[in-house]
């Protein structure tokens, strides 16, 4: 195959259909681009350049920062792993570390469960399907900062509409301290994150569902399977690859989440709702201790790496089978 | 057709769906109501007898008016839009080329490069933005939209690449090979044959990138300082809370207006979005 | 409450052709093509300040900007952001060596950013000569040896604002003299659904202004005089103060205060949710300015029911922490000389006086001569207490010097968190031990 084509246009035999204009320009440049390696190099060049300058290089600098005692306005000196040790001993860091896992775990589980359920619901035919489907995406589309503000207003210690509702229906007597209490605050954040992220799960899983032929479902139901069994035996195995991909992306985003906590609670009350990202920001930028902030950020990386690696291996195994 | 009894339909379908719709859309209803309420109603105590949080009898457009006339909000809309469009363009361009290269071409280190592009997605922005501040300073891009236009692709490109890679993998190789037998060059085949077929995937990646870019906060917070250069998320957070007072009415009006462009883009392309994801998730 | 902050875009467009420089809208964006620059060299001075809790003050500054521009021959541009975001902006600016030329700082932040600011000792000498000696906390917030890291501008005094009629109802006709009395009154008020409101959140003003004086009122201190030894956990003072706070919180306070920032207590007070709160004068001023909108439960303007009182005495006396504000000239700036000239203009008697008058006592001058200004005779009765407020104040880091380590403790909200953790359930001893350990880690 290759030998016939390698010569470019001059070897074309007869059929003139869909000859690109590039051939007219002459053989050498097109022959050059025939080589897979060189073409790949050319195609990848812009990406590698951008990512190299704006990620790879800053990453290395960031690592250096974490190994130094740089603070704002004061160039630092190498101090080895001292920042990491200091962070590990810091009780606020430990809270933030725990919170990040807690938050990511519960939010992901909820998003997956609710997203899957919604996807199954949306997979049917009903009136107004298109509008409902489109409107379900809204929480995901709206900038996080803006929708989180709306939630913050809904949780406001003094003017909360949710408190009002619960009070009126007689379910509570005193205000629920939504954001004034560490545990409540964490769950408020999980609720907001779930609200925001569930549509992404739903739509992606819906896309996956639509590639599953309905005949499979019919066959299963004819064999006597009920709804739950149909889901578990037929749908779920076919959805696993899609699910895994979506879960990986979601975990990456949720684990390094910054905006939501920053706007909703600012890490409070008393540092009890900090995540690694917001705490790194507070230490590095608000307090100006850049080295320590960088070290805290770096704690995120190995965890993410492991999580992603495990899931991708699982994915590869699924696809292989 | 799977036959169901009527009550089952209600319990298992209509009610859950309704709950989902209410739960998902209630905050938006809340935003709209807050944005059109006069201030006097907004700050009424929650235990006050006449507190009616779910509707208002005297809607007003004063918050929208104040927002547009008395703040630099219109600039923020324009800035965010400009930055989002250009960064999306750059990222799609890079992602398209890179996705094709990684999905279709065989060359040494293909796997490694693919993985490393994906790994950059894992690097947290909170680590990067101080060193990035140094780089921005060296290029003298501080406080300009270019600081963001060049840094946003760092998280947009990996995502676009992955999405488009998946999409390209679903396009049968035979198409290209037919074209090449017909005499097309590899490059030509790529442009003339493959890219047009991948348009849904491109649109899908583009919409996603646009949304992510619109949504970005921390880089914009750090790299932009003048009020008229800010983007909507940063502007709303930093300027709508003036002193002791949260201007909730304007905040919600700003949140609504700031979401409309993205919502519009989605409404036009939601079908492409779904099919685009379908294509890519198969791969 | 609804005093708008007018960056009137239409007005700007009209005057842009002729105007010399319009504050807060130094437009280089879309409209720059249509504007004929009035300065050939285009020198701009970018000044970053907080969103003043008295919006009229920012209006005054924006009004002064064109005047200053004309006087100095360059364009002065003000930018106002939320105070809690200031520190992040300062770090980003210093790290990227680009940003505002002058930045307003609070507390003793200049120590934290000592490497990035210009020495303004000459300006400080001039100001002290012109306007009388500096208040001790203003000076200690910026003075590092012989260097002045920033030029003190003003002080925001904090007092308790309280509802006179509600206190009268419980039989307390004068402001409580001791903290214990305050707790007793608060208990009665909370039973009636009118608790005292106090924030223990991570916010720059109200939280430290309560937690540090509370510690001092019981005789506690962070370090000894040398500033090298952490003495927080020594003796019983800190533990006693924490125990008091725990009781006070449960008996008398609105327990939502853990999530409050500097604005929540204002809103709660004005909505009639709480009966008293430690705050700057902004509640009174906002209630006065919005008299027709801000009413109490009887339909009367709320402002008539507001009085002020200082923090009551603890076993070791009564202390306040009134926040010093200062302007720092950034080292990376390209117009350092211009910046200094501008500060001289802004802090000068003539122009500062106008700003001072509009502040109506919310912000007072950093120099003692402003106590004798004519404004104090015109100001409302309840506001007169702010005149001498700045006198009774210590600085963070007491009893040691308020240096960068003290600022770090402040920025990490360690003292505030000590109380916050305790009211959330931690034992008083444990809370103090935790705070002392954190302090030890910082002081090394």
PDB file of N, CA, C and O in Angstrom, chain B residues 7 24 62 73 80 82 91 106 111 114 119 126-127 131-132 134 142 167 182 186 192 207 234 244 246 262 266 269:
ATOM      1  N   UNK B   7     -49.353   2.762  37.117  1.00  0.00           N
ATOM      2  CA  UNK B   7     -48.861   3.286  38.383  1.00  0.00           C
ATOM      3  C   UNK B   7     -47.353   3.174  38.467  1.00  0.00           C
ATOM      4  O   UNK B   7     -46.679   4.023  39.026  1.00  0.00           O
ATOM      5  N   UNK B  24     -32.914  20.493  40.165  1.00  0.00           N
ATOM      6  CA  UNK B  24     -31.895  21.094  39.312  1.00  0.00           C
ATOM      7  C   UNK B  24     -32.199  22.552  39.024  1.00  0.00           C
ATOM      8  O   UNK B  24     -31.300  23.380  38.982  1.00  0.00           O
ATOM      9  N   UNK B  62     -34.532  47.200  38.476  1.00  0.00           N
ATOM     10  CA  UNK B  62     -33.492  48.149  38.879  1.00  0.00           C
ATOM     11  C   UNK B  62     -32.129  47.498  39.034  1.00  0.00           C
ATOM     12  O   UNK B  62     -31.102  48.114  38.750  1.00  0.00           O
ATOM     13  N   UNK B  73     -19.690  45.912  34.435  1.00  0.00           N
ATOM     14  CA  UNK B  73     -20.142  44.583  34.049  1.00  0.00           C
ATOM     15  C   UNK B  73     -20.107  44.333  32.539  1.00  0.00           C
ATOM     16  O   UNK B  73     -19.668  43.278  32.102  1.00  0.00           O
ATOM     17  N   UNK B  80     -14.748  38.316  28.946  1.00  0.00           N
ATOM     18  CA  UNK B  80     -14.880  36.874  29.104  1.00  0.00           C
ATOM     19  C   UNK B  80     -15.148  36.227  27.755  1.00  0.00           C
ATOM     20  O   UNK B  80     -14.579  35.182  27.428  1.00  0.00           O
ATOM     21  N   UNK B  82     -14.414  37.355  24.721  1.00  0.00           N
ATOM     22  CA  UNK B  82     -13.238  37.433  23.863  1.00  0.00           C
ATOM     23  C   UNK B  82     -12.212  36.374  24.240  1.00  0.00           C
ATOM     24  O   UNK B  82     -11.722  35.609  23.416  1.00  0.00           O
ATOM     25  N   UNK B  91      -7.105  26.252  21.401  1.00  0.00           N
ATOM     26  CA  UNK B  91      -7.119  24.891  21.927  1.00  0.00           C
ATOM     27  C   UNK B  91      -7.682  23.906  20.910  1.00  0.00           C
ATOM     28  O   UNK B  91      -7.192  22.782  20.788  1.00  0.00           O
ATOM     29  N   UNK B 106       1.415   6.505  13.492  1.00  0.00           N
ATOM     30  CA  UNK B 106       2.301   5.699  14.306  1.00  0.00           C
ATOM     31  C   UNK B 106       3.666   6.357  14.307  1.00  0.00           C
ATOM     32  O   UNK B 106       4.232   6.641  13.267  1.00  0.00           O
ATOM     33  N   UNK B 111       2.689   6.701  22.539  1.00  0.00           N
ATOM     34  CA  UNK B 111       2.010   6.420  23.797  1.00  0.00           C
ATOM     35  C   UNK B 111       2.457   7.353  24.902  1.00  0.00           C
ATOM     36  O   UNK B 111       1.645   7.905  25.650  1.00  0.00           O
ATOM     37  N   UNK B 114       1.134  10.853  24.447  1.00  0.00           N
ATOM     38  CA  UNK B 114      -0.287  10.911  24.770  1.00  0.00           C
ATOM     39  C   UNK B 114      -0.512  10.945  26.272  1.00  0.00           C
ATOM     40  O   UNK B 114      -1.284  11.752  26.790  1.00  0.00           O
ATOM     41  N   UNK B 119      -1.356  13.765  31.472  1.00  0.00           N
ATOM     42  CA  UNK B 119      -0.880  13.991  32.843  1.00  0.00           C
ATOM     43  C   UNK B 119      -0.857  15.473  33.194  1.00  0.00           C
ATOM     44  O   UNK B 119      -1.081  15.851  34.339  1.00  0.00           O
ATOM     45  N   UNK B 126      -3.356  25.555  41.480  1.00  0.00           N
ATOM     46  CA  UNK B 126      -2.859  26.291  42.637  1.00  0.00           C
ATOM     47  C   UNK B 126      -1.345  26.164  42.769  1.00  0.00           C
ATOM     48  O   UNK B 126      -0.703  26.947  43.441  1.00  0.00           O
ATOM     49  N   UNK B 127      -0.777  25.160  42.123  1.00  0.00           N
ATOM     50  CA  UNK B 127       0.671  25.055  42.139  1.00  0.00           C
ATOM     51  C   UNK B 127       1.286  25.960  41.081  1.00  0.00           C
ATOM     52  O   UNK B 127       2.341  26.540  41.264  1.00  0.00           O
ATOM     53  N   UNK B 131       4.418  30.439  39.733  1.00  0.00           N
ATOM     54  CA  UNK B 131       5.433  30.450  38.674  1.00  0.00           C
ATOM     55  C   UNK B 131       4.908  31.074  37.386  1.00  0.00           C
ATOM     56  O   UNK B 131       5.649  31.768  36.690  1.00  0.00           O
ATOM     57  N   UNK B 132       3.627  30.828  37.082  1.00  0.00           N
ATOM     58  CA  UNK B 132       3.076  31.440  35.879  1.00  0.00           C
ATOM     59  C   UNK B 132       3.109  32.953  35.983  1.00  0.00           C
ATOM     60  O   UNK B 132       3.305  33.645  34.986  1.00  0.00           O
ATOM     61  N   UNK B 134       5.365  34.659  37.261  1.00  0.00           N
ATOM     62  CA  UNK B 134       6.704  35.067  36.847  1.00  0.00           C
ATOM     63  C   UNK B 134       6.827  35.094  35.335  1.00  0.00           C
ATOM     64  O   UNK B 134       7.387  36.011  34.749  1.00  0.00           O
ATOM     65  N   UNK B 142       1.118  40.963  32.039  1.00  0.00           N
ATOM     66  CA  UNK B 142       0.293  41.140  33.220  1.00  0.00           C
ATOM     67  C   UNK B 142      -0.880  42.062  32.958  1.00  0.00           C
ATOM     68  O   UNK B 142      -0.745  43.070  32.295  1.00  0.00           O
ATOM     69  N   UNK B 167     -12.851  10.554  19.290  1.00  0.00           N
ATOM     70  CA  UNK B 167     -13.712  10.693  18.133  1.00  0.00           C
ATOM     71  C   UNK B 167     -13.048  10.172  16.881  1.00  0.00           C
ATOM     72  O   UNK B 167     -13.659   9.471  16.075  1.00  0.00           O
ATOM     73  N   UNK B 182      -6.801   7.025  -3.908  1.00  0.00           N
ATOM     74  CA  UNK B 182      -7.200   7.962  -4.949  1.00  0.00           C
ATOM     75  C   UNK B 182      -6.157   9.024  -5.191  1.00  0.00           C
ATOM     76  O   UNK B 182      -6.351   9.910  -6.011  1.00  0.00           O
ATOM     77  N   UNK B 186      -1.354  12.256   2.761  1.00  0.00           N
ATOM     78  CA  UNK B 186      -1.830  12.012   4.127  1.00  0.00           C
ATOM     79  C   UNK B 186      -2.386  13.295   4.720  1.00  0.00           C
ATOM     80  O   UNK B 186      -3.459  13.322   5.306  1.00  0.00           O
ATOM     81  N   UNK B 192      -9.171  17.090   4.219  1.00  0.00           N
ATOM     82  CA  UNK B 192     -10.343  17.091   3.361  1.00  0.00           C
ATOM     83  C   UNK B 192     -11.372  16.062   3.769  1.00  0.00           C
ATOM     84  O   UNK B 192     -12.551  16.257   3.563  1.00  0.00           O
ATOM     85  N   UNK B 207     -17.494  23.511  22.370  1.00  0.00           N
ATOM     86  CA  UNK B 207     -18.453  23.988  23.366  1.00  0.00           C
ATOM     87  C   UNK B 207     -17.908  23.758  24.771  1.00  0.00           C
ATOM     88  O   UNK B 207     -17.997  24.616  25.651  1.00  0.00           O
ATOM     89  N   UNK B 234     -14.665  36.693  38.064  1.00  0.00           N
ATOM     90  CA  UNK B 234     -13.837  37.455  38.991  1.00  0.00           C
ATOM     91  C   UNK B 234     -14.501  38.771  39.348  1.00  0.00           C
ATOM     92  O   UNK B 234     -14.520  39.186  40.506  1.00  0.00           O
ATOM     93  N   UNK B 244     -19.623  46.499  53.451  1.00  0.00           N
ATOM     94  CA  UNK B 244     -20.397  45.668  54.363  1.00  0.00           C
ATOM     95  C   UNK B 244     -21.559  44.994  53.670  1.00  0.00           C
ATOM     96  O   UNK B 244     -22.290  44.256  54.294  1.00  0.00           O
ATOM     97  N   UNK B 246     -23.524  42.913  50.632  1.00  0.00           N
ATOM     98  CA  UNK B 246     -23.587  42.106  49.429  1.00  0.00           C
ATOM     99  C   UNK B 246     -24.763  42.638  48.645  1.00  0.00           C
ATOM    100  O   UNK B 246     -25.887  42.599  49.117  1.00  0.00           O
ATOM    101  N   UNK B 262     -23.282  31.622  27.557  1.00  0.00           N
ATOM    102  CA  UNK B 262     -22.929  30.202  27.520  1.00  0.00           C
ATOM    103  C   UNK B 262     -24.162  29.351  27.275  1.00  0.00           C
ATOM    104  O   UNK B 262     -24.138  28.394  26.503  1.00  0.00           O
ATOM    105  N   UNK B 266     -24.941  26.709  24.195  1.00  0.00           N
ATOM    106  CA  UNK B 266     -25.357  25.340  24.416  1.00  0.00           C
ATOM    107  C   UNK B 266     -26.668  25.016  23.741  1.00  0.00           C
ATOM    108  O   UNK B 266     -26.838  23.955  23.157  1.00  0.00           O
ATOM    109  N   UNK B 269     -26.293  24.118  20.315  1.00  0.00           N
ATOM    110  CA  UNK B 269     -25.447  22.999  19.943  1.00  0.00           C
ATOM    111  C   UNK B 269     -25.629  21.752  20.789  1.00  0.00           C
ATOM    112  O   UNK B 269     -24.820  20.852  20.700  1.00  0.00           O
TER     113      UNK B 269
END
